[in-house]
Structures are given as structure tokens and as C-alpha cells.
mmCIF file of C-alpha atoms in Angstrom:
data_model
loop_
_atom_site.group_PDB
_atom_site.id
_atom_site.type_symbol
_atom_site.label_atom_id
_atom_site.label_comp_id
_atom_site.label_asym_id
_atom_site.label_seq_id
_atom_site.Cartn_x
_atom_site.Cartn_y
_atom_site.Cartn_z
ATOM 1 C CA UNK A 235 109.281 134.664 152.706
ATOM 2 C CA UNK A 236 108.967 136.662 149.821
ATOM 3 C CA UNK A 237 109.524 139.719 151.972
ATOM 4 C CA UNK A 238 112.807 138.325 153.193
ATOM 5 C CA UNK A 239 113.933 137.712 149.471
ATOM 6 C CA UNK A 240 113.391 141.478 148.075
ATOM 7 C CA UNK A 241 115.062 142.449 151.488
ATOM 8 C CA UNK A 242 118.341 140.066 150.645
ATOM 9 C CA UNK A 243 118.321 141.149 146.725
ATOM 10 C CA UNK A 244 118.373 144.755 147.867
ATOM 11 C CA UNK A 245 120.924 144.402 150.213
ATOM 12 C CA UNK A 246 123.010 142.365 148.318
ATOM 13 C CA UNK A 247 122.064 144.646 144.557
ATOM 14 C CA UNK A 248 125.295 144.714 143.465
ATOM 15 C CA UNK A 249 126.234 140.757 143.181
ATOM 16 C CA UNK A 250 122.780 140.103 141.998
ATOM 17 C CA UNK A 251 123.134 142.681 138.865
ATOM 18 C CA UNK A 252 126.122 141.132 138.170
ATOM 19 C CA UNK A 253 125.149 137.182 138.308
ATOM 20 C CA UNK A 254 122.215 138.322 136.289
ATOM 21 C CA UNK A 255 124.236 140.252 133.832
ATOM 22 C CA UNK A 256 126.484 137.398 133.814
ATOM 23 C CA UNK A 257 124.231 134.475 133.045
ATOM 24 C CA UNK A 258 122.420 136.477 130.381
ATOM 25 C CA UNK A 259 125.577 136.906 128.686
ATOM 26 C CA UNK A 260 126.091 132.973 128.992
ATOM 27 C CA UNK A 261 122.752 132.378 127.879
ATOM 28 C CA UNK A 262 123.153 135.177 124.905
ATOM 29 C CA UNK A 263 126.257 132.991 123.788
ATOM 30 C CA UNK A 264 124.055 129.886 123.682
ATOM 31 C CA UNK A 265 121.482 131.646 121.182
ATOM 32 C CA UNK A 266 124.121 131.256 118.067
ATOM 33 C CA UNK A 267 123.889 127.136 118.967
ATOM 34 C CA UNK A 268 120.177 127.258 118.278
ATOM 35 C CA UNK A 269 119.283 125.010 115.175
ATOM 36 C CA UNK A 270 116.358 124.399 113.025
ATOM 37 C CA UNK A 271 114.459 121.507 112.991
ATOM 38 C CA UNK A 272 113.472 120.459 109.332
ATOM 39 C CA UNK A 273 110.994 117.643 110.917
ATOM 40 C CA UNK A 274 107.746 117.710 111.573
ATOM 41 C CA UNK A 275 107.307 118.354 115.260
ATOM 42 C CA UNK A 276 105.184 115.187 116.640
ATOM 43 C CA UNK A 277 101.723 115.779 118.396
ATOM 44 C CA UNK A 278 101.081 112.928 120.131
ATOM 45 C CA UNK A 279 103.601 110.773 122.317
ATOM 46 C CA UNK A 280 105.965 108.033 120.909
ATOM 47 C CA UNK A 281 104.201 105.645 123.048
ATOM 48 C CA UNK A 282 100.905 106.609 121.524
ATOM 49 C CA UNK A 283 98.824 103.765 119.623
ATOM 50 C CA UNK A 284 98.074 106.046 117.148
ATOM 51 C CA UNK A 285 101.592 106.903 116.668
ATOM 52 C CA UNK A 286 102.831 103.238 116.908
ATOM 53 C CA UNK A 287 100.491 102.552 114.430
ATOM 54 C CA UNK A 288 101.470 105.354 111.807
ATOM 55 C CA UNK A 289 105.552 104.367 112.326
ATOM 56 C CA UNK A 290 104.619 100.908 111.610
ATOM 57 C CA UNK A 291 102.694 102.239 108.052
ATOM 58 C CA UNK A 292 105.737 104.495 107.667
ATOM 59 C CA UNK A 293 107.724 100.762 107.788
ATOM 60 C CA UNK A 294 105.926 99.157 105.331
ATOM 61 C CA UNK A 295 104.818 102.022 102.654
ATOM 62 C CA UNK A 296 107.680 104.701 103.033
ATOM 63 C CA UNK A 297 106.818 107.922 103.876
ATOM 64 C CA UNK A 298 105.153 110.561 102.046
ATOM 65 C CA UNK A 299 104.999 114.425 101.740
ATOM 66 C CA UNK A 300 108.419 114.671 99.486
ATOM 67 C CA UNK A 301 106.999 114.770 95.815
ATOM 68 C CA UNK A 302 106.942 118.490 94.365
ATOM 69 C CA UNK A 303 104.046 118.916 91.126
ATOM 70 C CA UNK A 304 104.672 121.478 88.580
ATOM 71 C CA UNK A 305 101.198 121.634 86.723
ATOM 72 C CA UNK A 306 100.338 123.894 83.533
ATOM 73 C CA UNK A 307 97.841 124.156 81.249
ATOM 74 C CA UNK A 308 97.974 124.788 77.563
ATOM 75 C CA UNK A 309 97.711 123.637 74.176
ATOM 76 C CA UNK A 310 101.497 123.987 73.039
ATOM 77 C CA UNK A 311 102.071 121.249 74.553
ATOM 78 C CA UNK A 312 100.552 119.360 72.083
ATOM 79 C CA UNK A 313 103.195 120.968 69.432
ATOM 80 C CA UNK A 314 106.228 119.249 68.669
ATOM 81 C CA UNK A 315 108.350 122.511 70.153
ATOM 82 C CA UNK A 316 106.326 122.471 73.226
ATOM 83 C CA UNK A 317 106.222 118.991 74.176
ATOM 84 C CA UNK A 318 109.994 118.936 73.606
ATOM 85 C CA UNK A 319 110.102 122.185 75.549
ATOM 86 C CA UNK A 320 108.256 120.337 78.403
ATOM 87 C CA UNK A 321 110.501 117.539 78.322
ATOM 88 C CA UNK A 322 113.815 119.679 78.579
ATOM 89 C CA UNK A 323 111.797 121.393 81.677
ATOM 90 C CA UNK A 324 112.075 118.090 83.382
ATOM 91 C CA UNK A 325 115.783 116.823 82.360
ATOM 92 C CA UNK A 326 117.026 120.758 83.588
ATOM 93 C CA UNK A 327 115.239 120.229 87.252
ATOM 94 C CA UNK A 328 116.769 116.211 87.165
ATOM 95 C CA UNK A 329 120.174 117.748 86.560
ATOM 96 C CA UNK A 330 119.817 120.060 89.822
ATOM 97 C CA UNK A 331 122.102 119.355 92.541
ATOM 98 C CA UNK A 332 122.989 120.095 96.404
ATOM 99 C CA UNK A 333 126.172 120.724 98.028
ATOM 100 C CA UNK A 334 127.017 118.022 100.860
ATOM 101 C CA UNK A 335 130.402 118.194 102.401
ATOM 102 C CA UNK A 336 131.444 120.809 99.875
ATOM 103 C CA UNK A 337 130.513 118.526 97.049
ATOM 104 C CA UNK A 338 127.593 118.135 94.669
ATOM 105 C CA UNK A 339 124.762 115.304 95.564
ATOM 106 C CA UNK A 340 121.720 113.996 93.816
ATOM 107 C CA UNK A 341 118.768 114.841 96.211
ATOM 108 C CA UNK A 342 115.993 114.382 93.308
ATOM 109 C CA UNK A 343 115.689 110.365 93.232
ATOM 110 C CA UNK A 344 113.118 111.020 89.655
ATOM 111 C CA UNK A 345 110.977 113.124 87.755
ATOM 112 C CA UNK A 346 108.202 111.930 85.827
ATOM 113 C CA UNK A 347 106.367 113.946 83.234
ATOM 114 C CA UNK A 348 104.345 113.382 80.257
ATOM 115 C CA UNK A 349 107.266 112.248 77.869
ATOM 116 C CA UNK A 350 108.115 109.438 80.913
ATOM 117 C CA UNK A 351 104.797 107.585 80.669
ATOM 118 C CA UNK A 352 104.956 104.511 79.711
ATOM 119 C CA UNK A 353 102.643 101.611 78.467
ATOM 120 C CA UNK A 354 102.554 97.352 79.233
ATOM 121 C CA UNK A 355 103.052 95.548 75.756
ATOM 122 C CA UNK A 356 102.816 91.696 75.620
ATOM 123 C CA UNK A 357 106.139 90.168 74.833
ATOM 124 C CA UNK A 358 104.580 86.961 72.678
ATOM 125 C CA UNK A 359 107.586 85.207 72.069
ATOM 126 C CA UNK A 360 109.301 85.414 75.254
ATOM 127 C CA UNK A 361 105.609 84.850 76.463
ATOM 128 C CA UNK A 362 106.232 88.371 78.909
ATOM 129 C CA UNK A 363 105.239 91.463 79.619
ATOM 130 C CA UNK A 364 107.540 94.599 78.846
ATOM 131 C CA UNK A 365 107.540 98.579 79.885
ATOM 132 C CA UNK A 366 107.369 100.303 76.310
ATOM 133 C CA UNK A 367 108.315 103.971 76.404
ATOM 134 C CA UNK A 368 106.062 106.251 75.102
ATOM 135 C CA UNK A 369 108.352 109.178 73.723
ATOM 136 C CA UNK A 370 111.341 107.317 73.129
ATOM 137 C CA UNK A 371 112.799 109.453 71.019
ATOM 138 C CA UNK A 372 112.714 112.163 73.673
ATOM 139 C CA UNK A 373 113.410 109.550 77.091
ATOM 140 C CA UNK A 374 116.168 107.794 75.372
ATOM 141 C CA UNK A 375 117.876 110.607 73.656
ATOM 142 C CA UNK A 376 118.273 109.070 70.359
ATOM 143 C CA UNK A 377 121.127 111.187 68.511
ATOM 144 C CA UNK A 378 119.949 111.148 64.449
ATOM 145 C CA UNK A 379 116.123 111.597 65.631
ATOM 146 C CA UNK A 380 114.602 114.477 63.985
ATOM 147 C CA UNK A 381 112.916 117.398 65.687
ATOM 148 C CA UNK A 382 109.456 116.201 67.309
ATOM 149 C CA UNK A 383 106.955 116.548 64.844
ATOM 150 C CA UNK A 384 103.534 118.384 65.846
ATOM 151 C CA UNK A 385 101.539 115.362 64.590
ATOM 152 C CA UNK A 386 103.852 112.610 66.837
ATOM 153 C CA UNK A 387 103.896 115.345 69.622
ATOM 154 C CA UNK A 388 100.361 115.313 70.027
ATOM 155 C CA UNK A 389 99.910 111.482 69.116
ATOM 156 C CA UNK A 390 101.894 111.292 72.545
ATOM 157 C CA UNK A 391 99.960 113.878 74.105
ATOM 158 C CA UNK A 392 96.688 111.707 73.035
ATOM 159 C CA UNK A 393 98.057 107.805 73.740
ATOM 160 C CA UNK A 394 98.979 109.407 77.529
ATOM 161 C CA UNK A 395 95.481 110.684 77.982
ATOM 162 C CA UNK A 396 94.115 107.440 76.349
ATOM 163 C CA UNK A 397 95.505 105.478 79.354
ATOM 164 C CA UNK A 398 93.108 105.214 82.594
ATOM 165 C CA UNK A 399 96.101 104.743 84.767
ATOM 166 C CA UNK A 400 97.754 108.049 84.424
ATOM 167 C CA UNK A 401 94.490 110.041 84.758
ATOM 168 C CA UNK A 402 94.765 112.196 87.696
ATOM 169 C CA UNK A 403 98.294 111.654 88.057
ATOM 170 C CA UNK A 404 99.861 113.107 84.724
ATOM 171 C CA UNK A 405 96.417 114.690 83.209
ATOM 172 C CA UNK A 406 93.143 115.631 83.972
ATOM 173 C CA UNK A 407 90.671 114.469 81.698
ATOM 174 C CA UNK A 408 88.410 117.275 82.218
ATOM 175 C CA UNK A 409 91.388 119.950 80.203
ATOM 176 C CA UNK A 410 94.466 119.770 78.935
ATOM 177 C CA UNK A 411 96.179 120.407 82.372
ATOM 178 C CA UNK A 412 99.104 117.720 82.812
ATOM 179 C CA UNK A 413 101.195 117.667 85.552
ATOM 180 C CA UNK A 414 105.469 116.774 86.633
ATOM 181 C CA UNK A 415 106.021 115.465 89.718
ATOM 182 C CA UNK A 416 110.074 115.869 91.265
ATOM 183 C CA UNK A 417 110.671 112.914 94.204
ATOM 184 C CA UNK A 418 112.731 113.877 96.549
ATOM 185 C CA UNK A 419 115.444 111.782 98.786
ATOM 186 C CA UNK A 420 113.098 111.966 101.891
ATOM 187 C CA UNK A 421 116.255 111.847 104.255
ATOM 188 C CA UNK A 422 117.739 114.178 102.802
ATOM 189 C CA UNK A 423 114.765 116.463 101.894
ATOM 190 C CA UNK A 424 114.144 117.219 105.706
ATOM 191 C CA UNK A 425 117.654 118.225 106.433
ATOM 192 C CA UNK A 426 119.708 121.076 106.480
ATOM 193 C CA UNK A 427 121.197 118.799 103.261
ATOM 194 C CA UNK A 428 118.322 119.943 101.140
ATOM 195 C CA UNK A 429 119.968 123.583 100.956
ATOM 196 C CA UNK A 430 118.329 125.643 98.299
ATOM 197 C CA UNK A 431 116.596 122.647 95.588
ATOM 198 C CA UNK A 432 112.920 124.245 96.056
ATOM 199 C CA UNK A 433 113.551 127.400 95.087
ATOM 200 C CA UNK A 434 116.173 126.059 92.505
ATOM 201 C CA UNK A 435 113.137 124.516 91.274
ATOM 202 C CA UNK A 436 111.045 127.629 91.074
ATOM 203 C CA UNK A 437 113.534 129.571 89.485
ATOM 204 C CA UNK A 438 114.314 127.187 86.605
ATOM 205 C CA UNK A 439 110.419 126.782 85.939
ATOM 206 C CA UNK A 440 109.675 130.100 86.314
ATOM 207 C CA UNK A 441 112.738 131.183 83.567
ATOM 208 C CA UNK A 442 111.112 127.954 81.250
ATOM 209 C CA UNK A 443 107.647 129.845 81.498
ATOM 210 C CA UNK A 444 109.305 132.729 80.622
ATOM 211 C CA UNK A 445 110.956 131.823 77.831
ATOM 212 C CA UNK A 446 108.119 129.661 76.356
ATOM 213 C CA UNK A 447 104.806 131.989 77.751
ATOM 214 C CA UNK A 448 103.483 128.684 79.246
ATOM 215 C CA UNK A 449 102.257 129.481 82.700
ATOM 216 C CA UNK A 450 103.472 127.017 85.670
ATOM 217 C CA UNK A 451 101.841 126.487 88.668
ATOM 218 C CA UNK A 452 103.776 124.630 92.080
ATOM 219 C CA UNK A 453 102.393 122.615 94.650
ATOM 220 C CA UNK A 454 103.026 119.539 96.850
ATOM 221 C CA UNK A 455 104.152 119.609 100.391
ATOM 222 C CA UNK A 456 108.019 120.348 100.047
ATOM 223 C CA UNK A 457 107.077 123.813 98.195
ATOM 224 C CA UNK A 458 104.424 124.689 100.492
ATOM 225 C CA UNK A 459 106.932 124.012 103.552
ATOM 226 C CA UNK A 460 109.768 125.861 102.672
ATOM 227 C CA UNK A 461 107.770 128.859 100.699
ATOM 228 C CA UNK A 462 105.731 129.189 104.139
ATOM 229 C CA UNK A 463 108.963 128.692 106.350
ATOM 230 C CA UNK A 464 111.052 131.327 104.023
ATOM 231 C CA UNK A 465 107.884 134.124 104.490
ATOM 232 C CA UNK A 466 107.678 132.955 108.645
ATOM 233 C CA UNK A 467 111.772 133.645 107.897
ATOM 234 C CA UNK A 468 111.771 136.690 105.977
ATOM 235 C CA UNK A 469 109.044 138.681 108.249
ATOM 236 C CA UNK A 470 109.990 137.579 111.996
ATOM 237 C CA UNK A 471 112.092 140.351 111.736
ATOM 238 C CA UNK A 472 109.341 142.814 111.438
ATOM 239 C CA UNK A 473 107.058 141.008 113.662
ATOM 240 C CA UNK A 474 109.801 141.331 116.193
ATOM 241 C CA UNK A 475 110.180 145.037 115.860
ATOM 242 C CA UNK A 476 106.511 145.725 115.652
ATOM 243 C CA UNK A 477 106.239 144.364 118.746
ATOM 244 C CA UNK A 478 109.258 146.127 120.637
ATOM 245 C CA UNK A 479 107.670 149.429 119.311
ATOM 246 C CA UNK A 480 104.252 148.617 120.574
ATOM 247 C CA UNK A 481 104.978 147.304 124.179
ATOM 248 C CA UNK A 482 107.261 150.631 124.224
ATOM 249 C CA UNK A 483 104.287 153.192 123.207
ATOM 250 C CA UNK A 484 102.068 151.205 125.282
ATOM 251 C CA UNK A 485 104.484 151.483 128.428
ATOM 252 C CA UNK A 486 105.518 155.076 127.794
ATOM 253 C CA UNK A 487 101.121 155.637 128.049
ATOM 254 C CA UNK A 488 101.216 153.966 131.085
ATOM 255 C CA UNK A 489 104.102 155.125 132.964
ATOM 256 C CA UNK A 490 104.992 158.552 131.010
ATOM 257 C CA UNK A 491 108.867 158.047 131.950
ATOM 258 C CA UNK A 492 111.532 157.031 129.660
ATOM 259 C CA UNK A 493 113.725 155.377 132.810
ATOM 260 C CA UNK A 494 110.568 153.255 133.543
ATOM 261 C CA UNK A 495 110.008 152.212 129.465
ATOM 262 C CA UNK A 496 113.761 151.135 129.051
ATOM 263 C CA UNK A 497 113.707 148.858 132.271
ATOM 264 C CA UNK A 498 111.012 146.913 131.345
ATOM 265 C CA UNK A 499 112.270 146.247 128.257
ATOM 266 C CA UNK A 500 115.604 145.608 129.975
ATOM 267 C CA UNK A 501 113.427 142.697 131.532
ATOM 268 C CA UNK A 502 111.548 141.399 128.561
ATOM 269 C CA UNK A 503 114.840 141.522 126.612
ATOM 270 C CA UNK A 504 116.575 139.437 129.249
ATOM 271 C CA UNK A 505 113.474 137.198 129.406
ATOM 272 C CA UNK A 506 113.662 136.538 125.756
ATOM 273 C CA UNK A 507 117.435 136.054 125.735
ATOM 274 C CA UNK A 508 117.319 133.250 128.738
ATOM 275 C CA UNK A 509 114.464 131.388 127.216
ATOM 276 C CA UNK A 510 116.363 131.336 123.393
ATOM 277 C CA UNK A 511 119.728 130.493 125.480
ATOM 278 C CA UNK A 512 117.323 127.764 127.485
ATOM 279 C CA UNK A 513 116.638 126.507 124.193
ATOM 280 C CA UNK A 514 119.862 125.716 122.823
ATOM 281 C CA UNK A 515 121.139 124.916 125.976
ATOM 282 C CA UNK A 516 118.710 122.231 126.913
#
């Protein structure tokens, strides 16, 4: 069989080149269609009980993964310039925006720092319990107040760490390391809507420790994603070349003929190109 099928593709070279060129142009075309998916790819099938069982928690509870912590360390915070400092930090990265549609949209639902915490006070005449700001002067912008004094800066600092609740989650009691945490829109977080908000985000904290000589250090799963997919992004290119240049010193060792090197390359190159086209096609 096979014997008959070189003999008809030799006999018939011409219209085979050309169907071949021709579909690899079609599926060249496709390659521009491709699109990336900002998901997590799943593992296991939809009908899996495992899977079930995690959409069902994802029901319920939300989902997670889409909270961004900016963490630092030092004792200016403590100072009436630095805690102020810290605060601004959070109110510049709550201003940042996306484009959608060719206008600007809120993709950070909230950020909570330090100056956001918050404490339960007994309300004894409406018999009630009430949310009492910490730092209102700083959370609810008051006009006249003066500049944050180093002695109510740190008094802040110190009710915040005084409170078992927040430890772990805006300090750690072991230092003075006390951390921000940005929530994203999850829907719109893994979608092409997100844009450029992450490294927004590390550009306006890395200017703030600039300015203020406060080191800042980024975690969370949205900045490891997109700092990991930007680097996969930013050296495919070289992977892809490396590669070419390889396969082609490794043929030319092999075969020691130029004609030889550039047709099989010819055939990886058209192998590549039909399985990207495949790919958008399908």
C-alpha cells in the first residue's frame, strides 16, 4: 500500500506541492486567529467527582487566586510621614483603571492596608455593634485634619497589631512586616479585560519605594501568573530560534548538504505551521 502511495505522489509531484503549499498557506492564515487563554487549563474531566465537587465549593465560597499582597518591612511606618505615605500607596493602586470598550473600568473591587483595619465597638444605647475605623482621619479623608502625628501614627501601628484577628493577614507578630492586599474582579482578572493592572501595580509601588527608600516586596497568584506568563512571553522567541539553529547544525553534521538541511526544515516549518493553524482552526 504504502508503495503504491509514494508511486502516486511521485507521479502526480506537481499537484501534490501545490495542495500542500496551498493548505499551509490556509493554515498560516489561521495562526493570526490563535488566542490566549487567561484560565486555568482543567486537569481532570468536567464529569469528574473531584471536579463536581470543587465547582460546587467554587458556588458557595467564590473563587480564589485573585488577591495581589504588597508586603514591606520597616520602621517608618510607624512615623506619621510613613504611615501616611503607606496609605497614599494604597488610594494610588485603588485609583488604577483598565480600558474596556475604549473606556476606563474599575477591575480592583478593594484594597485593604493597615490604615483600613478596623475594630467592633459596642453601640450601648442602640444596644448594637458598630465597625469603628481605625485611622479615620486618613480612611475618611477629613479636610481640616492635621498632618499624622508620629505618636498617633504609631498608636495605629500598635492598636492594629494589638488585634488577634488581623495577625497574619495585615502583620506578622514576629517583625514589623505588614502587608496590602489588592482584590481583583475575578471575571475580569482572567480576561483579556485585565490588560496591563499587574504591572501597573508594580510600577506604582516600585516608584513609592523609590521615592520613600521603603523596600516592597509582591506576591499572590495574579503577580506570579502574569510575571511568569510575560518571561514564558518575552523568551519564546529565543527558545524558538535556539532551536531552529540547533536542529540546523545538527542536520548539516548529519547530512553535510545545505539542499538536505533546508528541506527538512521546509518540513518541520510546515509541521509547525499546520499544527498552530490546527489550533485556531479547531
Amino acid at each position: 500500500m504504502w508503495s503504491r502511495l509514494a508511486s502516486i505522489l511521485i507521479r502526480h509531484r506537481l499537484p501534490t506541492v501545490l495542495t500542500l503549499a496551498a493548505l499551509t498557506v490556509f493554515m498560516g492564515l489561521q495562526i493570526p486567529n490563535l488566542k490566549m487563554q487567561y484560565k486555568y487549563g482543567g486537569i481532570l474531566p468536567d464529569d469528574d467527582p473531584a471536579e463536581l465537587a470543587h465547582a460546587r465549593f467554587l458556588e458557595s465560597f467564590g473563587a480564589e487566586g485573585n488577591v495581589l499582597v504588597i508586603g514591606v518591612e520597616d520602621e517608618q511606618l510607624r512615623t506619621g510621614v510613613g504611615l501616611t505615605a503607606w496609605h497614599e500607596l494604597a488610594e494610588e493602586i485603588r485609583a488604577l483603571r483598565v480600558t474596556v470598550d475604549g473606556a476606563p473600568a474599575v477591575i480592583i473591587d478593594s484594597v485593604f492596608a493597615l490604615t483600613h483595619a478596623f475594630e467592633v465597638s459596642k453601640h450601648l444605647v442602640e444596644k448594637r455593634f458598630e465597625l469603628v475605623p481605625l485611622a479615620p482621619e486618613l480612611v475618611e479623608g477629613m479636610p481640616n485634619a492635621p498632618p499624622l502625628s508620629d505618636e498617633r501614627a504609631s498608636e495605629i501601628v500598635d492598636k492594629v497589631r494589638s488585634l488577634p484577628f488581623y495577625a497574619g493577614l495585615l502583620y506578622n507578630p514576629d517583625n514589623e512586616a505588614t502587608l496590602m492586599m489588592v482584590v481583583f474582579n475575578h471575571d475580569m482578572l482572567n480576561s483579556a479585560q485585565r490588560g496591563t493592572i499587574v504591572e501597573d501595580i508594580i510600577e506604582v509601588s516600585d516608584r513609592w519605594s523609590e521615592r520613600h527608600g521603603i523596600d516592597t516586596h509582591l506576591s499572590g497568584l495574579p503577580f506570579i501568573r502574569i510575571s511568569m506568563t510575560n518571561k514564558v512571553k518575552g523568551e519564546i522567541g529565543y527558545f524558538i530560534g535556539a532551536a531552529i539553529l540547533v536542529t540546523a547544525l545538527l542536520l548539516m553534521l548529519f547530512f553535510r548538504n545545505l539542499a538536505v538541511v533546508g528541506v527538512c526544515l521546509a518540513v518541520v516549518a510546515v509541521g509547525v505551521t499546520w499544527s498552530l493553524g490546527s489550533i485556531a482552526l479547531f
